[in-house]
XYZ file of C-alpha atoms in Angstrom:
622
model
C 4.321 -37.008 -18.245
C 0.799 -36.475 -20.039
C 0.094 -33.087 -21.996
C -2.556 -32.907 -19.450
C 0.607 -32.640 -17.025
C 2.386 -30.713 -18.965
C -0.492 -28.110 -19.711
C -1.215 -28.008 -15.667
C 2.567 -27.184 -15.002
C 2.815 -24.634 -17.672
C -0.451 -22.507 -15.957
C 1.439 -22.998 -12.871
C 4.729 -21.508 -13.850
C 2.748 -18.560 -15.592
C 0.623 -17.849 -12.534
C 3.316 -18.160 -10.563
C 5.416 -15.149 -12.844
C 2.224 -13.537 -12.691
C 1.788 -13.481 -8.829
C 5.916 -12.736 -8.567
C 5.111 -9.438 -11.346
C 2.524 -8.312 -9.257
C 4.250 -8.592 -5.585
C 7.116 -6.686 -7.137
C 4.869 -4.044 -8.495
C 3.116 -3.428 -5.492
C 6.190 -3.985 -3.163
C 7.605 -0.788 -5.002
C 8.035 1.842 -2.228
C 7.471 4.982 -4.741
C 7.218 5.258 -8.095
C 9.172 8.885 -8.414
C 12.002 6.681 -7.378
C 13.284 4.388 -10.555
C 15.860 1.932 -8.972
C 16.331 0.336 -6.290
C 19.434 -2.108 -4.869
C 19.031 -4.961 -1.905
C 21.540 -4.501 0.763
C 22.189 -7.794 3.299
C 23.764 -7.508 6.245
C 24.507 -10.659 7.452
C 25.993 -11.085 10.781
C 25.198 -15.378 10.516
C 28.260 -17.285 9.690
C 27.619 -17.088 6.090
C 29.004 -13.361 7.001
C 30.325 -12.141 9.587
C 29.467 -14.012 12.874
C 27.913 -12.026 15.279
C 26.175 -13.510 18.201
C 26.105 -11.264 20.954
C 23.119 -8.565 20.749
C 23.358 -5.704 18.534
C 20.527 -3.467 18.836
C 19.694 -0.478 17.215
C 22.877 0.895 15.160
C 24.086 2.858 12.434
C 25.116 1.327 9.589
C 28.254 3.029 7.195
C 27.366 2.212 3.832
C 29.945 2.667 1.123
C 28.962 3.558 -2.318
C 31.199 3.449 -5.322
C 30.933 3.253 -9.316
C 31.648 -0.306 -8.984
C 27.667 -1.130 -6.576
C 26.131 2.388 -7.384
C 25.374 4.300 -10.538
C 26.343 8.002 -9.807
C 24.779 8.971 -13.326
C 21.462 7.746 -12.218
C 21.296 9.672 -8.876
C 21.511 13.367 -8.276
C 24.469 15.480 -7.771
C 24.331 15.680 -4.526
C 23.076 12.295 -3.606
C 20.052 13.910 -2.118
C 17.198 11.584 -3.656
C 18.747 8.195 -1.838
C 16.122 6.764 0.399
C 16.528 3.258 2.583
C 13.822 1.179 3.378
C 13.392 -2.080 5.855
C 12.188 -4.963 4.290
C 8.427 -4.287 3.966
C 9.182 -1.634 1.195
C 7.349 1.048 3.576
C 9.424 1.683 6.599
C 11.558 4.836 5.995
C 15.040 4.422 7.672
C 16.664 7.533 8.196
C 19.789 8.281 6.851
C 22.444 10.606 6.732
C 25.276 11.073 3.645
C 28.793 12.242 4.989
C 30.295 13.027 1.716
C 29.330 12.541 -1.834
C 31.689 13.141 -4.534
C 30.418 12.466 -8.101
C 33.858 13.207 -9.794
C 35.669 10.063 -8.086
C 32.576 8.181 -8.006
C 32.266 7.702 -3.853
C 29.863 7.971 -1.332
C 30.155 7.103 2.363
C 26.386 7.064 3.700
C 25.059 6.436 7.214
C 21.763 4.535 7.775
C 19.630 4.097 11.204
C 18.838 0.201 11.546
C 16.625 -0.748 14.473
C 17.134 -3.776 16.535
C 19.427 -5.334 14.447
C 19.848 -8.644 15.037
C 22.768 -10.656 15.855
C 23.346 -13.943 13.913
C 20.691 -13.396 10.790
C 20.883 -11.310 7.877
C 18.821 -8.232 7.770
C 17.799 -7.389 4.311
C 17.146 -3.274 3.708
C 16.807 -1.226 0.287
C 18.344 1.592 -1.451
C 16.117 4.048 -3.950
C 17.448 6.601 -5.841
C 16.372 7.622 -9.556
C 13.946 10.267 -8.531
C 15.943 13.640 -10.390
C 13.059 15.415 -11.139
C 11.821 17.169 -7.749
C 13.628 18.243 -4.861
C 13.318 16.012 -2.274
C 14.027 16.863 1.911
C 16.972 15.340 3.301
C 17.246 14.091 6.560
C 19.186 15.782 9.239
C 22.497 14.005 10.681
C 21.225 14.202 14.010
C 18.130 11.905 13.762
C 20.011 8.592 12.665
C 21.669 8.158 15.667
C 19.474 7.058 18.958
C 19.050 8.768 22.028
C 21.800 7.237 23.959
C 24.305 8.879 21.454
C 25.724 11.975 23.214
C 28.500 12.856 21.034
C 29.483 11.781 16.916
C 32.469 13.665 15.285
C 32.648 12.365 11.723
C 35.444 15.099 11.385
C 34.005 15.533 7.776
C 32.632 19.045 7.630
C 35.318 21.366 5.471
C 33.853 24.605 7.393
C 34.127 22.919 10.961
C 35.571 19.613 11.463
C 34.501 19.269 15.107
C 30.513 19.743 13.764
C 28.695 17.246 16.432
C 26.255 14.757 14.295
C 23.927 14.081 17.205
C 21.328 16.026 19.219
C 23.733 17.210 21.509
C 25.278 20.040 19.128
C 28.472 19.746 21.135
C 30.417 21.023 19.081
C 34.256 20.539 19.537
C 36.532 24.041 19.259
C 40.172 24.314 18.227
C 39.702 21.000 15.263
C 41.954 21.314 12.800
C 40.695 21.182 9.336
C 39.417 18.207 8.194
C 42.133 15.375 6.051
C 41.290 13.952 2.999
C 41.391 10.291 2.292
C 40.899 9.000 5.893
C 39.278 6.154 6.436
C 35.903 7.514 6.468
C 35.661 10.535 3.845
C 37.251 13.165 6.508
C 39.544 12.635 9.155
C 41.167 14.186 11.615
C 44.988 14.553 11.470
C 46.722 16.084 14.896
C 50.023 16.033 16.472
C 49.622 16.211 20.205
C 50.833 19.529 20.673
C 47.269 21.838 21.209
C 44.003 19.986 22.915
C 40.571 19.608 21.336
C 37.825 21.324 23.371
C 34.178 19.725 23.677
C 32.449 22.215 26.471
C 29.907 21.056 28.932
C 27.646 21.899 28.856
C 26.056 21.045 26.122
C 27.918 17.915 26.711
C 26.222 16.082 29.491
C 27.897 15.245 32.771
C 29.475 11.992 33.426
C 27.287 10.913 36.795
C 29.299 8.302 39.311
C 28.538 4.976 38.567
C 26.759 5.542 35.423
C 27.384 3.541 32.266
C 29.579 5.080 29.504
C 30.844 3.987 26.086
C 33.628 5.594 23.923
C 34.646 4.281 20.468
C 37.229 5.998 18.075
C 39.580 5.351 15.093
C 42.839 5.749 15.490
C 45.961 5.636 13.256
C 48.981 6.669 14.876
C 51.749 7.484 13.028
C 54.563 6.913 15.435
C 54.345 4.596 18.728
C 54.669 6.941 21.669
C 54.373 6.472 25.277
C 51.046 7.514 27.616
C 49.859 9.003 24.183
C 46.280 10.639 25.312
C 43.438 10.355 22.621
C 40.511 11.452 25.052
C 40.435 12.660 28.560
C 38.416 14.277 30.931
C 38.943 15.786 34.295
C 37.375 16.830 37.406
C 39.188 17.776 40.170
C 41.001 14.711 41.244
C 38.770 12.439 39.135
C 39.662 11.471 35.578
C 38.884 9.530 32.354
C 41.691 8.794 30.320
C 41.874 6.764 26.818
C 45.070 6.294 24.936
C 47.919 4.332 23.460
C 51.344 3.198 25.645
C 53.431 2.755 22.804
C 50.723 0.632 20.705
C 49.064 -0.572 24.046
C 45.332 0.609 23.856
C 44.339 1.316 27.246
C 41.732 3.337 29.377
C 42.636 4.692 32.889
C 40.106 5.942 35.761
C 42.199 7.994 38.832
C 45.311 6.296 37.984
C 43.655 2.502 37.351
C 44.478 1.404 34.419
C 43.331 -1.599 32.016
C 45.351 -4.459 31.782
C 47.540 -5.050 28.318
C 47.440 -6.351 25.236
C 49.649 -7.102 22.707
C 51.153 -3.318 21.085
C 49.242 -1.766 17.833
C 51.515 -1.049 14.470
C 51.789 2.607 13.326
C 50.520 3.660 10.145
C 47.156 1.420 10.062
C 43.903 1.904 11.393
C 42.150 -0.068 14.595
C 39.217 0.375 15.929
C 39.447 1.577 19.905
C 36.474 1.119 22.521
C 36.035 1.468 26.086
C 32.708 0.502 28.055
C 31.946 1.200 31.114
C 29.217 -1.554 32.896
C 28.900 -2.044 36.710
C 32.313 -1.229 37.794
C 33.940 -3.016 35.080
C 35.627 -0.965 32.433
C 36.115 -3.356 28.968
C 38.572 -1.756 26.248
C 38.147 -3.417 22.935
C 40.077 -3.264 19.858
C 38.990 -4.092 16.193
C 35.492 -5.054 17.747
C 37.320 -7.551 19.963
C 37.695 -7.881 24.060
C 41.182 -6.668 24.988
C 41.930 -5.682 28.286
C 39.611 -4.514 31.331
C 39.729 -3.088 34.759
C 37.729 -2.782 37.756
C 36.938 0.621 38.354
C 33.506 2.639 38.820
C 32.866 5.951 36.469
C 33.957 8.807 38.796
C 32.030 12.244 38.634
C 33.388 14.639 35.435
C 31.442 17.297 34.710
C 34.167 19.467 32.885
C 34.838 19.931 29.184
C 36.201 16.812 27.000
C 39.792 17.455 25.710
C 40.442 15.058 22.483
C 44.498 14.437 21.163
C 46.244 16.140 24.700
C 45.458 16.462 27.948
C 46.173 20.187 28.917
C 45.997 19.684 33.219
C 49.113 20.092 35.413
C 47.962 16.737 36.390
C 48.962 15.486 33.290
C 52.424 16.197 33.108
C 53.389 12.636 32.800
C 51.204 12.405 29.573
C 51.850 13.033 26.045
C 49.915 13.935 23.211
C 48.772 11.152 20.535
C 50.014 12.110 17.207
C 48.445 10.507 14.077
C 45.078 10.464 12.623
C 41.157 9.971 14.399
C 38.094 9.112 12.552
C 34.416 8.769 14.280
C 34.487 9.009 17.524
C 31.325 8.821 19.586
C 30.365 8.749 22.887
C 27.448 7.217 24.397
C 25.781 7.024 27.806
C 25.193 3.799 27.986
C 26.974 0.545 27.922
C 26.751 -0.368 24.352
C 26.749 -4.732 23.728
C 29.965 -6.160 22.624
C 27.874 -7.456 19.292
C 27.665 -3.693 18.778
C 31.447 -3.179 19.152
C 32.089 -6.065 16.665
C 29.424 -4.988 14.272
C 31.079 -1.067 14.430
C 34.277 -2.221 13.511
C 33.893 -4.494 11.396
C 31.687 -2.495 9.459
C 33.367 1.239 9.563
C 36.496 -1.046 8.661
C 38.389 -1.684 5.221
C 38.826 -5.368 5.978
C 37.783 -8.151 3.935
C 34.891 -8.877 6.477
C 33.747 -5.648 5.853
C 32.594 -6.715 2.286
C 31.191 -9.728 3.870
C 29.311 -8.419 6.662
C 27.278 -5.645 3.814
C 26.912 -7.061 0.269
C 25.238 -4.740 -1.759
C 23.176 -5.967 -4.816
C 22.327 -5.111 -8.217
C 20.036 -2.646 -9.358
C 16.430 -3.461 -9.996
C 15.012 -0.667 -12.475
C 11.208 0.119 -11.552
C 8.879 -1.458 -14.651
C 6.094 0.973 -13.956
C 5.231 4.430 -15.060
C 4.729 6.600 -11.786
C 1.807 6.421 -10.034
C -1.303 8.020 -11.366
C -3.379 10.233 -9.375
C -6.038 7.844 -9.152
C -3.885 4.991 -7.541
C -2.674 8.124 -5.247
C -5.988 9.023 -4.389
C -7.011 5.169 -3.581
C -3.528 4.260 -1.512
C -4.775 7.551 0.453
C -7.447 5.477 1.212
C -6.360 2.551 2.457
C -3.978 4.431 4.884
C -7.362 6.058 6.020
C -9.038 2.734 6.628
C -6.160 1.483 9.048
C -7.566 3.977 11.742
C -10.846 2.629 10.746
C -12.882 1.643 14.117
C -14.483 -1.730 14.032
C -18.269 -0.116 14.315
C -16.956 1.850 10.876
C -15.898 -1.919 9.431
C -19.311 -3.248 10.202
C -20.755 -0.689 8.529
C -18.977 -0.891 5.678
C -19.511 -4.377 5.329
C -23.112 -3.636 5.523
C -22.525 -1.079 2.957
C -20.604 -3.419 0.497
C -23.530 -6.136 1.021
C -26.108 -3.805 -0.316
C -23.697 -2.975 -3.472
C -23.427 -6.394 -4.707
C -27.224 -7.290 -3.731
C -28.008 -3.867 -6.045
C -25.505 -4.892 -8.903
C -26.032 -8.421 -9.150
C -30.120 -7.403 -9.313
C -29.354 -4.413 -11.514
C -27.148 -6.534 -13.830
C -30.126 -9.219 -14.165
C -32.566 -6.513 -14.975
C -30.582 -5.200 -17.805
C -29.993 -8.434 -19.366
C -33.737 -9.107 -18.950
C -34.693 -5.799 -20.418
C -31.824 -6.439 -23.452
C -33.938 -9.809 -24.213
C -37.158 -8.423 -24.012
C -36.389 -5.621 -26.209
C -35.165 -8.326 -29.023
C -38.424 -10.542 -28.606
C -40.469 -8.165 -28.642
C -39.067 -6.612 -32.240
C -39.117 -9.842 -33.486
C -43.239 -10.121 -32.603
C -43.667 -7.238 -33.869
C -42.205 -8.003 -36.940
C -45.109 -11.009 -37.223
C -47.987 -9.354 -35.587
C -48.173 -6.035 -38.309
C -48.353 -8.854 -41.174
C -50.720 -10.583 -38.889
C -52.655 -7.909 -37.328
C -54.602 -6.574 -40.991
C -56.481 -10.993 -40.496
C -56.627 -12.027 -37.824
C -59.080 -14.241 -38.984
C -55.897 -15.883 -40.493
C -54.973 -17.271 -36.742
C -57.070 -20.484 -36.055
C -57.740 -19.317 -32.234
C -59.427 -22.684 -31.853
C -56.068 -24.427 -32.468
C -53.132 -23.901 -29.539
C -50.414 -24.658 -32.723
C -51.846 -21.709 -34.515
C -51.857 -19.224 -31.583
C -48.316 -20.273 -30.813
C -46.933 -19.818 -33.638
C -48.844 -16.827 -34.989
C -50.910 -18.696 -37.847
C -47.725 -20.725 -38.935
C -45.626 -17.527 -39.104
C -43.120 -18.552 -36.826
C -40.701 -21.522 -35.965
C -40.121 -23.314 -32.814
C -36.954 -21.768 -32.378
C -38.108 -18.089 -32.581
C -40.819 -19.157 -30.958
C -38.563 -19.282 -27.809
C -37.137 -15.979 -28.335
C -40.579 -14.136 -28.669
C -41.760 -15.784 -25.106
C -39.735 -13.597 -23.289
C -41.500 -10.367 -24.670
C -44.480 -9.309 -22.932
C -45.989 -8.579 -25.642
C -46.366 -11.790 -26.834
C -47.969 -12.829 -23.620
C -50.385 -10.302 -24.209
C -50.919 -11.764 -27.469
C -51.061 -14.735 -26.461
C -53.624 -13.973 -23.457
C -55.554 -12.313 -25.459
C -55.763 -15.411 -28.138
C -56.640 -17.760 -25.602
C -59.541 -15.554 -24.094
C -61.025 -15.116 -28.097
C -60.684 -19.299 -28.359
C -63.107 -19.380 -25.253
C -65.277 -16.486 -26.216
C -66.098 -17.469 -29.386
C -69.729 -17.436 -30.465
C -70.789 -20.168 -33.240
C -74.139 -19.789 -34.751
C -75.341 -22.157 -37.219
C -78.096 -21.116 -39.384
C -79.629 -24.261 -40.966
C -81.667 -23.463 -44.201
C -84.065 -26.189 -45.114
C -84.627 -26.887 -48.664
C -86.414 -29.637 -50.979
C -83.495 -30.947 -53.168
C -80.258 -29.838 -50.422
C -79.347 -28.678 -46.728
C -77.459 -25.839 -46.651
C -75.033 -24.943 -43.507
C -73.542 -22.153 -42.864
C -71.127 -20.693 -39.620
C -71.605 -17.367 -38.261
C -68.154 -15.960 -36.018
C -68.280 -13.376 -33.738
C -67.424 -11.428 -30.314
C -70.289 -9.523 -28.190
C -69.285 -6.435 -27.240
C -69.116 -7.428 -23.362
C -67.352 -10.367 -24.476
C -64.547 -7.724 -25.972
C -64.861 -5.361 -22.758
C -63.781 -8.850 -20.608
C -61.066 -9.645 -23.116
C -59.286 -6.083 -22.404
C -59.835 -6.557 -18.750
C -57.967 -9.672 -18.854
C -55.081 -8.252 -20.983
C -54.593 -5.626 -18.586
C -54.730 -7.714 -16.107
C -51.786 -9.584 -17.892
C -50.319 -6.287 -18.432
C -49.806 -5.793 -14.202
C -48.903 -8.940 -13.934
C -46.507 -8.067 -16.333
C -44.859 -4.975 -14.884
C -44.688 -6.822 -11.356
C -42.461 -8.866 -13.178
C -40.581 -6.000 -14.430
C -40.432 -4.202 -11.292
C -39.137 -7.663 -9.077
C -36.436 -6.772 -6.944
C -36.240 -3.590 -8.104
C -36.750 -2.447 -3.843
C -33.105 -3.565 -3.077
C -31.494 -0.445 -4.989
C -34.406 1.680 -3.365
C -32.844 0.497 -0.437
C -29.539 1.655 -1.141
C -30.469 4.557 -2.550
C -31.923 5.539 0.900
C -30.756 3.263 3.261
C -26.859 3.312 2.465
C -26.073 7.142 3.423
C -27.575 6.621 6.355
C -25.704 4.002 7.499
C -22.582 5.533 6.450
C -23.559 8.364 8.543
C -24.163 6.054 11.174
C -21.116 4.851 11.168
C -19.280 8.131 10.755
C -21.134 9.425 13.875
C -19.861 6.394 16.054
C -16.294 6.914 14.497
C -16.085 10.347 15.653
C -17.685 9.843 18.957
C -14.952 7.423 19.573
C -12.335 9.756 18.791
C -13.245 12.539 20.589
C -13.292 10.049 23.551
C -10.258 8.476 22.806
C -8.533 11.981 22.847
C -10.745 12.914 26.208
C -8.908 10.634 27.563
C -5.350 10.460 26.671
C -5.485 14.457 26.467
C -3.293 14.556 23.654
C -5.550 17.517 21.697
C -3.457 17.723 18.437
C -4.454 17.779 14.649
C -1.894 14.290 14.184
C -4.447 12.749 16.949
C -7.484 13.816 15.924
C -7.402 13.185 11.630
C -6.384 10.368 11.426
C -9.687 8.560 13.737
C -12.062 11.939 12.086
C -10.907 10.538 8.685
C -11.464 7.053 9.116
C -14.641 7.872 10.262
C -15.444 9.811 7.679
C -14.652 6.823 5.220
C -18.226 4.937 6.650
C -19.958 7.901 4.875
C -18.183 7.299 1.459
C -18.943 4.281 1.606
C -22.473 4.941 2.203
C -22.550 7.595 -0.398
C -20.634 5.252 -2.986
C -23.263 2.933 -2.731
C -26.404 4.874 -3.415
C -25.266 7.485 -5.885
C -24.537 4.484 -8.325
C -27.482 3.110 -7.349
C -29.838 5.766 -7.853
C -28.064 6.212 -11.694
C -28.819 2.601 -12.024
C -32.559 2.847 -10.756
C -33.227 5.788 -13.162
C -32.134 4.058 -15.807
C -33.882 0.792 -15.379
C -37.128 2.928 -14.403
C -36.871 4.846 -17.888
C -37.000 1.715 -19.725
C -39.211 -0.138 -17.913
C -41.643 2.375 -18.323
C -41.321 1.808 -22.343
C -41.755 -1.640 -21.884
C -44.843 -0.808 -20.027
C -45.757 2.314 -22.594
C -45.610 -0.411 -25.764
C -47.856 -3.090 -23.818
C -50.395 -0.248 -23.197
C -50.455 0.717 -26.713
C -50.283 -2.975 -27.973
C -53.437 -4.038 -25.926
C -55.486 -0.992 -27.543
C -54.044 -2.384 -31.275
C -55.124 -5.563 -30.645
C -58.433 -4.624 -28.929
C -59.402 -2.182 -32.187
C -58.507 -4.493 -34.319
C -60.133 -7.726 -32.715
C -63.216 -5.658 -32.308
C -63.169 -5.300 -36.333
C -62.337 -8.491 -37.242
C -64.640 -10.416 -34.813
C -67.748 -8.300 -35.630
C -71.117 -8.429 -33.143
């Protein structure tokens, strides 16, 4: 490989690290917060497989000191924050307990659509210790099919309800430490849990139904009921027949599986679809029968079944962690994906890896960048009369920099030639007899005075051209007399020069008239920052005007009349005038300035023309 190869790959790689920097950087989703980790979960065969659909689901993430830095986070766990992929969706989230002595966390994030057979990348923040920060409530991670969530965590009331509902269960026991998730619940069959309804909705016939619940029984007993519900002569019953898990709807009950072991936990779900009632355990299909929902409108009892009907039934004795119901028929990939995440199983730590922590490289974010990322959220309500505007707008900037950026480089080098020239012309000016005005050479080069080099310098001054005008015009004006004096032994010759005084009248007509010709030069162009001095708020207005308008019809005719309706499309419209307004207020600045020293340019040529006048007049005598 040449070191022409070698030097091409090299400006690669560092463009490349350059380009990676600055997508990390601006992939940050707040600066306040100073770390962030990547959490997969992969439900392709590299993880867990998972091929039925998933949906929308909440996601147990476990947190210890050996994936999470407690030290680094508050107290209370308060600043975590979970993002999708793009760095700017929030995902709401919900923390169950938090314990900062034993290093553990057990936190519960919203994932929408999750999908079956891919892995589904989101990220943890934390860092941010130095503000208070809100906190989402538990209700608004889970969706609106979720009628009921007991995480049987809550030390004051174990039965607090996690979803919208607020059903709140009476008679729980308080909570047990070291369940399976943070809190449990530990009961022994003997007194029934009460969930009234309402608030809990009614069961309707027919309608679809899923219930999901850890269990951990610690002794095998027969008809053991973990939820029931009752109506009349209608009923809902899920339990355990000495291990069996089974559901039963007015005395149908599920076919059987092979018998759970006491003392661990299994994951137990029933779903009701179409007549067909499907009872799953650890996430997988285990028995079923065919059997409609019947009407139940009456409370929920959870661990015993208090109805005479029930006589036949025990109590299930042992331990219950999250159980949730939901009114509708929830996919089997969401059964797997529950238990197999909520679980302590190997696939557990398969199905969720949580990565390292990436510390933020970036000081937080100043209140200009605040002020400017305010503005681009503005512009994405921006109508597309506003973006033609503002294109318009942004033409006339460049036009008026790239002209005013000329300008001041052509002032810069006219200021320089003409200093040097003026250096020459006050030795100059006392003779300027000294100038041969009948040779070019001499004119040029200011009687020998000068070399080629500065020569090419002092051409750009005006002043110079003046000069050099006005040379020219004395060349053809010249008036040779010759006096010829006749004597007997010699002829004498001798030269008379001089200017008439019409003849110096023409030659400071034609140096002003270099002198316009001059400041036309100076002025070139110059009518392109007019124009966005007084052209670009008005089409910033314009635009702002057609913005609004649109709003105002937009919300005519959805007749949603609310401030979140109406800023966002009055700001955006707003942003045409800005961008008006940022275009002529720099221009005007610029204008002013040029105009100030353009008119010294024009000031010295003025008084350079009346030097050389005076002082041609005295040296080229009548």
């Amino acid at each position: 490989m040449t070191k022409k190869n070698h030097l091409f790959s090299a400006l690669l790689l560092g463009l490349a690290l350059i380009t990676s920097a600055y997508a990390e950087e601006k992939n940050w989703w707040d600066a306040k917060w100073t770390i962030r980790k990547k959490i997969d979960i992969d439900t392709s065969g590299k993880g867990v497989a998972i091929t039925d659909p998933i949906g929308t689901t909440t996601v147990l993430v476990r947190l210890h000191e050996g994936v999470f830095n407690f030290m680094s986070s508050k107290e209370d766990g308060s600043d975590l924050r979970f993002t999708a992929d793009d760095h700017k969706t929030v995902l709401k989230h919900h923390v169950e307990k938090w314990d900062s002595l034993l290093n553990e966390a057990y936190v519960w994030v919203n994932v929408p659509d999750l999908k079956p057979a891919a892995t589904t990348a989101i990220w943890l923040y934390y860092g941010n210790t130095t503000e208070a920060v809100a906190v989402d409530p538990a209700k608004e991670i889970y969706d609106e099919n979720t009628v009921l969530a007991y995480h049987f965590a809550d030390a004051s009331k174990a039965g607090t309800d996690s979803s919208a509902t607020g059903a709140n269960a009476e008679g729980t026991p308080p909570p047990a430490a070291g369940s399976l998730i943070g809190g449990g619940l530990r009961v022994f069959g003997q007194t029934p849990i009460k969930v009234n309804a309402p608030p809990l909705p009614e069961w309707a016939p027919g309608a679809p139904l899923t219930v999901s619940v850890w269990v951990k029984p610690s002794a095998l007993q027969p008809n053991a009921v973990i939820l029931s519900r009752r109506d009349g002569a209608n009923a809902f019953i899920l339990g355990l027949d000495n291990g069996v898990p089974f559901v039963e709807v007015n005395k149908q009950r599920s076919s059987a599986g092979a018998p759970i072991a006491a003392g661990g936990w299994h994951h137990v779900a029933a779903v009701v679809d179409a007549g067909t009632i499907t009872v799953y355990l650890d996430g997988k299909s285990y028995g079923a029968v065919t059997a409609a929902m019947p009407s139940l409108k009456t409370p929920v009892e959870i661990d015993k079944d208090s109805s005479p009907a029930a006589a036949s039934l025990a109590g299930f004795t042992g331990e219950l962690d999250e159980l949730q119901i939901a009114k509708t028929a929830r996919p089997a990939g969401f059964i797997q994906f529950a238990a197999t995440n909520q679980g302590t199983s190997a696939d557990a730590a398969k199905l969720l890896v949580v990565g390292s922590d990436v510390a933020s490289d970036h000081e937080e974010e100043s209140e200009i960048m605040k002020h400017l990322t305010l503005i681009t959220d503005i512009s994405k309500d921006l109508t597309f009369d506003g973006w033609v505007v503002i294109f318009l707008c942004t033409l006339l900037a460049i036009v008026g920099w790239i002209i005013a950026a000329g300008k001041i480089m052509y002032l810069n080098t006219i200021e320089k030639a003409s200093k040097e020239f003026m250096k020459r012309w006050e030795k100059i000016s006392s003779d300027l007899t000294a100038i041969d005005h009948e040779d070019s050479d001499s004119v040029k080069n200011i009687g020998g005075t000068v070399s080629n080099k500065m020569q090419k310098l002092m051409r750009q001054s005006p002043l110079y051209q003046l000069y050099h005008l006005g040379s020219e015009e004395i060349s053809h004006r010249m008036k040779s007399v010759r006096e010829i004096t006749l004597d007997p032994k010699e002829k004498k010759e001798r030269q008379i020069m001089g200017l008439s005084g019409r003849s110096i009248q023409a030659i400071k007509a034609v140096l002003h008239g270099g002198m316009v010709r001059e400041v036309q030069k100076l002025n070139g162009k110059l009518v392109f920052l007019t124009i966005g001095i007084a052209g670009g708020p008005y089409l910033g207005l314009l635009g702002t005007v057609i913005g609004v308008m649109i709003t105002f019809a937009v919300i005519a005719k959805s007749g949603e009349v609310e401030v979140n309706s109406i800023a966002p499309g009055i700001a955006g419209a707003l942003l045409a005038t800005v961008a008006g307004l940022a275009v002529a207020i720099p221009a005007l600045f610029i204008y002013s300035y040029l105009s100030s020293r353009i008119k010294d340019v024009v000031s010295n040529m003025e008084t350079f023309i009346d030097e050389f006048v005076t002082k041609m007049a005295e040296h080229y005598k009548e």
